[in-house]
PDB file of C-alpha atoms in Angstrom:
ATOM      1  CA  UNK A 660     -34.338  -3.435   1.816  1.00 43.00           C
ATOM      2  CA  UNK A 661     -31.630  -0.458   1.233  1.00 42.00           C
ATOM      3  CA  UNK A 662     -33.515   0.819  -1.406  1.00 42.00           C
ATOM      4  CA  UNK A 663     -36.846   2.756   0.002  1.00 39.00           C
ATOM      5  CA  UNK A 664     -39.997   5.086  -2.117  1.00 39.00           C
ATOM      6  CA  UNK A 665     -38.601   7.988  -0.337  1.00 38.00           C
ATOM      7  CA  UNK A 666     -35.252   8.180  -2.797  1.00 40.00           C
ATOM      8  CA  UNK A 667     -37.381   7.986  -5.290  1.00 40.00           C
ATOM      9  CA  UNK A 668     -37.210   9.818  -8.444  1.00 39.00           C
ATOM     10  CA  UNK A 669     -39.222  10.538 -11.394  1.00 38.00           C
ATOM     11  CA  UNK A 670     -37.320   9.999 -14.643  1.00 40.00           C
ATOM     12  CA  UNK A 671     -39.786  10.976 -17.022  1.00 37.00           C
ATOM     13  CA  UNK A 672     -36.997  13.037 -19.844  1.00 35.00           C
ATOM     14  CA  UNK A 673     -36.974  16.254 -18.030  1.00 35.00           C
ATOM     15  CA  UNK A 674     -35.581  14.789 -15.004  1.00 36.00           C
ATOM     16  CA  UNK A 675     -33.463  11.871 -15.933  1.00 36.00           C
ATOM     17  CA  UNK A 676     -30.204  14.348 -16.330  1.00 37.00           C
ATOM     18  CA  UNK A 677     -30.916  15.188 -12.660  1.00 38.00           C
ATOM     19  CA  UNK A 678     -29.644  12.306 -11.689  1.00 43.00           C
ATOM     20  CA  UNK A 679     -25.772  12.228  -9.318  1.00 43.00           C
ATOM     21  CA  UNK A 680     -23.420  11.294 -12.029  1.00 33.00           C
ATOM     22  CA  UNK A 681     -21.928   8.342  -9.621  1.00 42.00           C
ATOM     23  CA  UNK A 682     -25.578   6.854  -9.551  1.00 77.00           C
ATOM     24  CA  UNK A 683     -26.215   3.741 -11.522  1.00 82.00           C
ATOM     25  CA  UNK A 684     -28.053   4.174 -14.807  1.00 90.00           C
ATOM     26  CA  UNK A 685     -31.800   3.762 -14.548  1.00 92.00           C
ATOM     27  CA  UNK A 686     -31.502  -0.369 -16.642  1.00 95.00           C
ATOM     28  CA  UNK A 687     -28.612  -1.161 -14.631  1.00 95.00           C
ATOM     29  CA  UNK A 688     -30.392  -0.201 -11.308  1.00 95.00           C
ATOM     30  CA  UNK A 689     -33.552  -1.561 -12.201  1.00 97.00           C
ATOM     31  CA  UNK A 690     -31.363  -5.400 -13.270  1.00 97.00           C
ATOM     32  CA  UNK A 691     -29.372  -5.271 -10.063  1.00 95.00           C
ATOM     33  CA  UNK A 692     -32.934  -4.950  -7.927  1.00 96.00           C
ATOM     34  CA  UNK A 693     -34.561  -7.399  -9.933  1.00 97.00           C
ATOM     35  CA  UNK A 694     -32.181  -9.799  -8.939  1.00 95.00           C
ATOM     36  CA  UNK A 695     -31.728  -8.994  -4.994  1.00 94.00           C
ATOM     37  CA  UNK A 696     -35.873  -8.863  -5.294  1.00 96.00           C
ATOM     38  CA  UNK A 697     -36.174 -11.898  -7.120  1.00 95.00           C
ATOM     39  CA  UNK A 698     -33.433 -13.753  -5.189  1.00 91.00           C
ATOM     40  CA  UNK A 699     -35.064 -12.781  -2.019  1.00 91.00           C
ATOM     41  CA  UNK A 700     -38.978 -13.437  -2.714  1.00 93.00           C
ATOM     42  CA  UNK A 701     -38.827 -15.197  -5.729  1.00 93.00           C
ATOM     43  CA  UNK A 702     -39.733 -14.329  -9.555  1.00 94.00           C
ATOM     44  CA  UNK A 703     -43.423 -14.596  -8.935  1.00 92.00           C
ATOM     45  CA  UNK A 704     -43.380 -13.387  -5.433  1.00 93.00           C
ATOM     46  CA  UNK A 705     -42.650  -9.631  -6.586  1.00 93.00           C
ATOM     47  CA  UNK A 706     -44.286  -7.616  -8.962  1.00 95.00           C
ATOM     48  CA  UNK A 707     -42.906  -4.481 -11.601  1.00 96.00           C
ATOM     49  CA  UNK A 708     -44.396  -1.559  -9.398  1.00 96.00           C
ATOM     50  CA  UNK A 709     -42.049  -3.332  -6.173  1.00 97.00           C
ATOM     51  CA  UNK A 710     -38.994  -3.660  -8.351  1.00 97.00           C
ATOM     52  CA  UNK A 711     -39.616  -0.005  -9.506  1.00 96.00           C
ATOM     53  CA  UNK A 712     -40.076   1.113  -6.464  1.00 96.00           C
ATOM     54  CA  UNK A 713     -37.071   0.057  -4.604  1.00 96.00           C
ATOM     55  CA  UNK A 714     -34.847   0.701  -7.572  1.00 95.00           C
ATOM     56  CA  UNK A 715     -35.533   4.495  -7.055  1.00 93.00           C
ATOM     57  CA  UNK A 716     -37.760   4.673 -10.500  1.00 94.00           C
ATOM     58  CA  UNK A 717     -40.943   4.318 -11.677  1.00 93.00           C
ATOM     59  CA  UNK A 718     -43.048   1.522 -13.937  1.00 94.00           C
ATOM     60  CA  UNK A 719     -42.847   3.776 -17.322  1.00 94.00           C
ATOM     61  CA  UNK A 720     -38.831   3.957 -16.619  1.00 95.00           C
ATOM     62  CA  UNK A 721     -38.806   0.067 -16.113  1.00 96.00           C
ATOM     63  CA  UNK A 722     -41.630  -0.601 -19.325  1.00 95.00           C
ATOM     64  CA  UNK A 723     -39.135   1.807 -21.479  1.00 95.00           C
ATOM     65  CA  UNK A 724     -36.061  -0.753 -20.870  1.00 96.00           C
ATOM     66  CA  UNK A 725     -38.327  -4.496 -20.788  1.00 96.00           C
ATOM     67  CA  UNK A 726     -41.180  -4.753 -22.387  1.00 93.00           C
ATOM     68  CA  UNK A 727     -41.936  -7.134 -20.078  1.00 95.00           C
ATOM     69  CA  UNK A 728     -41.605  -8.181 -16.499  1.00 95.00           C
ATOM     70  CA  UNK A 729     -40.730 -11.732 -18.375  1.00 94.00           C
ATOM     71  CA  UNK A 730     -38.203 -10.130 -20.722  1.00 96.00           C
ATOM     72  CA  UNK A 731     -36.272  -8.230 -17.054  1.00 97.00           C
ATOM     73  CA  UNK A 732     -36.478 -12.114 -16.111  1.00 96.00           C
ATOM     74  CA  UNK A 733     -34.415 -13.150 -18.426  1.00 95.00           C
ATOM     75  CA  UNK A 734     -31.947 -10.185 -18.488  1.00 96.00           C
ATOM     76  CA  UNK A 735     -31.712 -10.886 -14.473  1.00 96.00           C
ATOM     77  CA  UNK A 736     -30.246 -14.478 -15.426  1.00 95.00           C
ATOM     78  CA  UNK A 737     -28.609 -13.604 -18.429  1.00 95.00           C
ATOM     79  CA  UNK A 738     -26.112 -11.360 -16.402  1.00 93.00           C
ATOM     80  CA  UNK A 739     -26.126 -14.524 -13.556  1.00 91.00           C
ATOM     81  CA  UNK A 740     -24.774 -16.369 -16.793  1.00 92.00           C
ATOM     82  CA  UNK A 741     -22.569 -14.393 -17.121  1.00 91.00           C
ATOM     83  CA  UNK A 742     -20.698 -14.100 -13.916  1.00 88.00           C
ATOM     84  CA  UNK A 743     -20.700 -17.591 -14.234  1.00 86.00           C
ATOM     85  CA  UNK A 744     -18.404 -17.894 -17.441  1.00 88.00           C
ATOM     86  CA  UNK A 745     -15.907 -15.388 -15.560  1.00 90.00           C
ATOM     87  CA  UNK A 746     -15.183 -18.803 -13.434  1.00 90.00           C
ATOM     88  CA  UNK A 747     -13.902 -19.789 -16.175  1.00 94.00           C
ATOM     89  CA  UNK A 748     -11.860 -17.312 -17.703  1.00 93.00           C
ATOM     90  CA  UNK A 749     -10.508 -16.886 -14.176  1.00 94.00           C
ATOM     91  CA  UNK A 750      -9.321 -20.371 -14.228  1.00 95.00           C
ATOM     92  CA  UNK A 751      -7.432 -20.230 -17.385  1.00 94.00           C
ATOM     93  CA  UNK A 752      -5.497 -16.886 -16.034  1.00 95.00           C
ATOM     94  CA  UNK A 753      -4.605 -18.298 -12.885  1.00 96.00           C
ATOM     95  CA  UNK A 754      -3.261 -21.802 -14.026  1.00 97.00           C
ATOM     96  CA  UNK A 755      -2.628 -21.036 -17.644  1.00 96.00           C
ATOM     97  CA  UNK A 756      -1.792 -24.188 -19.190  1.00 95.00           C
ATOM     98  CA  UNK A 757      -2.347 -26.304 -16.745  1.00 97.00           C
ATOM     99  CA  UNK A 758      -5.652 -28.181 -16.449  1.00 97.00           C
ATOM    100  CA  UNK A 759      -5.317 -30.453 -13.589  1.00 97.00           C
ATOM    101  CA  UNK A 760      -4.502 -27.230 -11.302  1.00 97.00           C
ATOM    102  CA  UNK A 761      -7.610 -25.545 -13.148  1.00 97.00           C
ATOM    103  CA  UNK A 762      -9.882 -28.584 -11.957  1.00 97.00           C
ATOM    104  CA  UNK A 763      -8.617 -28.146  -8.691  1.00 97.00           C
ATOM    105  CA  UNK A 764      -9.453 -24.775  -8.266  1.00 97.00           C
ATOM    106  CA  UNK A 765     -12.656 -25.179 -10.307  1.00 97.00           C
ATOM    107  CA  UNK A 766     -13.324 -26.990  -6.808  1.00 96.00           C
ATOM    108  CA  UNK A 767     -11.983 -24.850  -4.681  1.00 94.00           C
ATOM    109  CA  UNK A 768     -13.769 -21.484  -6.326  1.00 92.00           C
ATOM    110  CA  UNK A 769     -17.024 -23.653  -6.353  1.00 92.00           C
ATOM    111  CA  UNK A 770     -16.748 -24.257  -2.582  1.00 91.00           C
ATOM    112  CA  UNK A 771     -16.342 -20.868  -1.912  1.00 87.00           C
ATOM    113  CA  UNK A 772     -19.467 -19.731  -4.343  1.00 86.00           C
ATOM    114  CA  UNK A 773     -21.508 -22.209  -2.257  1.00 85.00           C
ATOM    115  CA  UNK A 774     -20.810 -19.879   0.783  1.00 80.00           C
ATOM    116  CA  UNK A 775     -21.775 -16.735  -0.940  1.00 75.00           C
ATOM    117  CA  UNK A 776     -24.943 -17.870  -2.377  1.00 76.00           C
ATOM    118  CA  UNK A 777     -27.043 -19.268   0.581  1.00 72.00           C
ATOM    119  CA  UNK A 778     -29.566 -18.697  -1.493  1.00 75.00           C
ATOM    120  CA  UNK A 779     -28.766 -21.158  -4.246  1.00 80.00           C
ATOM    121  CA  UNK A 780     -28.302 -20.664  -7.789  1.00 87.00           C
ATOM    122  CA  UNK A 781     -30.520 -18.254  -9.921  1.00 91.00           C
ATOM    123  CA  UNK A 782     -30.497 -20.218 -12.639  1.00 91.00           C
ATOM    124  CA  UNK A 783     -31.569 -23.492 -11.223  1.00 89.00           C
ATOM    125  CA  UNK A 784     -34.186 -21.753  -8.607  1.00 89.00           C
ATOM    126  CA  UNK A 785     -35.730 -20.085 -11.676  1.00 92.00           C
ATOM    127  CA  UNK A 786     -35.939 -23.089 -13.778  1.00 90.00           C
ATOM    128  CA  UNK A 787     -37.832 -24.520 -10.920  1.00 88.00           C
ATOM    129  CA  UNK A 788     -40.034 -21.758  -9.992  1.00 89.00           C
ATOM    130  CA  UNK A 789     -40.993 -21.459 -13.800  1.00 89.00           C
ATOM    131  CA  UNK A 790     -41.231 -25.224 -14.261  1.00 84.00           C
ATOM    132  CA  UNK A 791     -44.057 -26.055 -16.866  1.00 75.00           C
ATOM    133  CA  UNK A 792     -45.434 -22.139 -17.519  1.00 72.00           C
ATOM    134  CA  UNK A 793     -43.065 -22.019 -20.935  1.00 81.00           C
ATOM    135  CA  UNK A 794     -41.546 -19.324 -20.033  1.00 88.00           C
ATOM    136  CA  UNK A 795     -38.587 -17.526 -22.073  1.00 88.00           C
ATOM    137  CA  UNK A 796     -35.780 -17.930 -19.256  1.00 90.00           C
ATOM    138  CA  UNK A 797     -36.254 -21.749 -19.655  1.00 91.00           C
ATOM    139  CA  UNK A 798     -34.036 -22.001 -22.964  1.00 89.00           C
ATOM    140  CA  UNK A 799     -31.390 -19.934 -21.527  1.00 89.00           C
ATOM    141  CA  UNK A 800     -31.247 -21.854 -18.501  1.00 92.00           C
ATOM    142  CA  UNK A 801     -30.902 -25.379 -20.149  1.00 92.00           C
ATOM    143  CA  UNK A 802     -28.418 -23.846 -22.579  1.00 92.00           C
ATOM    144  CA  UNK A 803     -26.274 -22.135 -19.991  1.00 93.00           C
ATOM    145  CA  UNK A 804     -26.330 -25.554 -17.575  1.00 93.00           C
ATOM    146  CA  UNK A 805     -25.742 -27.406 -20.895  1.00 95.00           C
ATOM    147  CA  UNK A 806     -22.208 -25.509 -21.619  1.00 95.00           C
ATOM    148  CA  UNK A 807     -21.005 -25.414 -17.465  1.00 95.00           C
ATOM    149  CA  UNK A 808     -21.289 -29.159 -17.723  1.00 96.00           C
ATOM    150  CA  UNK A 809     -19.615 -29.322 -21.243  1.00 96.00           C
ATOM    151  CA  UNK A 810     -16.581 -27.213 -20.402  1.00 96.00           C
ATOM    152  CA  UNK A 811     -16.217 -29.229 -17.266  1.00 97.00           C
ATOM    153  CA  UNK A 812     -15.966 -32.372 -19.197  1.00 98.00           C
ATOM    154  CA  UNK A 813     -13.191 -30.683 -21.647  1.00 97.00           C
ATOM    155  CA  UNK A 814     -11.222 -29.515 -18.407  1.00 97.00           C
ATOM    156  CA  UNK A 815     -11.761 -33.122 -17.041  1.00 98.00           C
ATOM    157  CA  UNK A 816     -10.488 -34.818 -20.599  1.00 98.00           C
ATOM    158  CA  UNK A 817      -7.507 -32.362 -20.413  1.00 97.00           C
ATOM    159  CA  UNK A 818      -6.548 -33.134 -17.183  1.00 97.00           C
ATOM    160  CA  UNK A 819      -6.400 -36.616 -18.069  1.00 97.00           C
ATOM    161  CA  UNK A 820      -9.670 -38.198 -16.166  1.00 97.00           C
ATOM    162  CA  UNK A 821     -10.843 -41.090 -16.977  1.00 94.00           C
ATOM    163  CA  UNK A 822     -14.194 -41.224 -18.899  1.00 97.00           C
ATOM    164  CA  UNK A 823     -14.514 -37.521 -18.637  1.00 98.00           C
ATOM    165  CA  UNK A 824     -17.673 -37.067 -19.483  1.00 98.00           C
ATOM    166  CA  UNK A 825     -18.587 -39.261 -16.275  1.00 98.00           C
ATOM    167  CA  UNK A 826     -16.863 -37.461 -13.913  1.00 98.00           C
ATOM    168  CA  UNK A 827     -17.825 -34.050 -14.978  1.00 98.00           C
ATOM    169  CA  UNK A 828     -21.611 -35.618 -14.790  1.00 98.00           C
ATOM    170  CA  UNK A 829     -20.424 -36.531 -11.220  1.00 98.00           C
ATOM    171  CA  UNK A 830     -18.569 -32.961 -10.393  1.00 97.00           C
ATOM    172  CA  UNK A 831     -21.983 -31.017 -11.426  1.00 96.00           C
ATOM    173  CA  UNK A 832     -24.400 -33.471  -9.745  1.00 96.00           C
ATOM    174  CA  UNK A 833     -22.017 -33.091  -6.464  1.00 96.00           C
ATOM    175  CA  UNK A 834     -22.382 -29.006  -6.929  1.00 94.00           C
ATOM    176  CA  UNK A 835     -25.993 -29.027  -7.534  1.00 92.00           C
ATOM    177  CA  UNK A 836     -26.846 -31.231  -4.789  1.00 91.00           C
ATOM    178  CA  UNK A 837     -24.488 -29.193  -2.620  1.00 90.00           C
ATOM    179  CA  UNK A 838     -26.760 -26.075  -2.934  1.00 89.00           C
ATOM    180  CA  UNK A 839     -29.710 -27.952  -2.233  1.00 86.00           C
ATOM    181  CA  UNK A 840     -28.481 -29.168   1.009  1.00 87.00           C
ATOM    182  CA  UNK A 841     -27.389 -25.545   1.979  1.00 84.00           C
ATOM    183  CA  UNK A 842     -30.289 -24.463   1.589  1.00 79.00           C
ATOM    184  CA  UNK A 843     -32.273 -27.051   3.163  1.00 77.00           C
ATOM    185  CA  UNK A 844     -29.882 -27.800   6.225  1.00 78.00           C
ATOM    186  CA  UNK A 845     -28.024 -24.911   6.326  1.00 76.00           C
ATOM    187  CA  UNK A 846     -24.138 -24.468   6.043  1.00 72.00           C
ATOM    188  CA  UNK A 847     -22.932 -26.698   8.226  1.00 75.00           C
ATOM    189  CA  UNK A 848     -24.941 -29.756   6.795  1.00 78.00           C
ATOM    190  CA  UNK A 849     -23.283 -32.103   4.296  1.00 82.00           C
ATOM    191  CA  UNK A 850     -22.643 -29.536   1.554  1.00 80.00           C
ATOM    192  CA  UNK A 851     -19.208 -28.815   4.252  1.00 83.00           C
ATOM    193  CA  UNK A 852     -17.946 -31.823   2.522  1.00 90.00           C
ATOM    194  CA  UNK A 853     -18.017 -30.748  -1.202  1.00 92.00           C
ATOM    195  CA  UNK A 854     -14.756 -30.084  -1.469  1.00 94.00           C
ATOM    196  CA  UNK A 855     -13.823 -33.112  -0.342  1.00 95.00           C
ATOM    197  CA  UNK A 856     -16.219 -35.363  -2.219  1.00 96.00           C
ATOM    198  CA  UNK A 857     -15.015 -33.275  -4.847  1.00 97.00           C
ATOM    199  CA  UNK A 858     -11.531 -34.617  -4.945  1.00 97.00           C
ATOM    200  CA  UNK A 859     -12.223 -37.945  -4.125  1.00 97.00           C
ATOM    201  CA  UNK A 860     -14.367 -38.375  -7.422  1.00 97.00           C
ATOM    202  CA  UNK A 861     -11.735 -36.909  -8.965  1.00 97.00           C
ATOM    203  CA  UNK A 862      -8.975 -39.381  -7.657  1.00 97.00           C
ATOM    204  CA  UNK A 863     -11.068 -42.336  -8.483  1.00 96.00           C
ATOM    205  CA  UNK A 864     -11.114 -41.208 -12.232  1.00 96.00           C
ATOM    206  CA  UNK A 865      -7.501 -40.856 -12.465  1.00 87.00           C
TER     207      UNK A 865
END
């Protein structure tokens, strides 16, 4: 962990003006840990005082900015969300116009995400950790999954795929499965080929 208790800092209100001015602000360090912490041990496999801790503050700091460790939780995958979209707007800027290139590089960007995210998607390993406790994050999750798969149909339909909706089903089951299998067998398992199985899907729809 880069982050150790002997940076630490109190930020009670005399102190918080101490801080370097090219240091992160105490909500924005305390997000960023979360998610390394929770990425790396999982959501229930770290507690407030750890995340505190290694984000060079204390528990009143974090309690000041989430009420909750639940309510972090969902910022944490709120800001996942939102890298996310960026694929998207990305897309658009690169190939404006033109949404058969955009599908194409939808695959091609996704391939390279599955390299830098060996350990899998937030989203989908917190909907799984959290399976069945009702937590908050669970609405968010379903929504933001809901709207990847919906503006993958619309780029499919634009691009002129057959039955649209199908393939974009197929595309996203072909992604998810992909980061299964990298995490389970490791890079050079079958998730190497989801590029390719990719493209062939979307040949067969065209």
């Amino acid at each position: 962990m880069s982050r150790t208790s002997s940076a630490k800092k109190s930020e009670t209100s005399n102190e918080i003006s101490a801080a370097p001015e090219d240091r992160l602000p105490p909500r924005e360090r305390i997000v960023s840990t979360a998610s390394e912490l929770f990425r790396e041990h999982g959501i229930r496999g770290i507690g407030v005082d750890a995340i505190a801790d290694a984000a060079s503050t204390n528990k009143m700091t974090l309690y000041r900015h989430f009420g909750s460790k639940d309510e972090l939780v969902c910022e944490t995958l709120r800001r996942a969300s939102e890298k996310a979209d960026a694929i998207w707007r990305d897309l658009e800027a690169a190939h404006p116009g033109n949404p058969g290139a955009q599908l194409d590089a939808w695959v091609e960007m996704r391939a390279q995400c599955l390299n830098g995210e060996p350990a899998g998607c937030d989203l989908a390993n917190a909907a799984i950790e959290l399976k069945g406790e009702g937590h908050p994050a669970h609405e968010m999750i379903e929504r933001h999954k809901a709207e990847q798969r919906d503006r993958l149909a619309a780029l499919c339909s634009a691009a002129g795929a057959r039955e649209p909706q199908l393939l974009a089903d197929t595309l996203t089951l072909l992604l998810e499965g992909a980061r299964v299998s990298r995490q389970a067998m490791g890079a050079a398992s079958c998730c190497g080929h989801f590029a390719k199985a990719c493209r062939a899907a979307i040949a067969s729809f065209t």
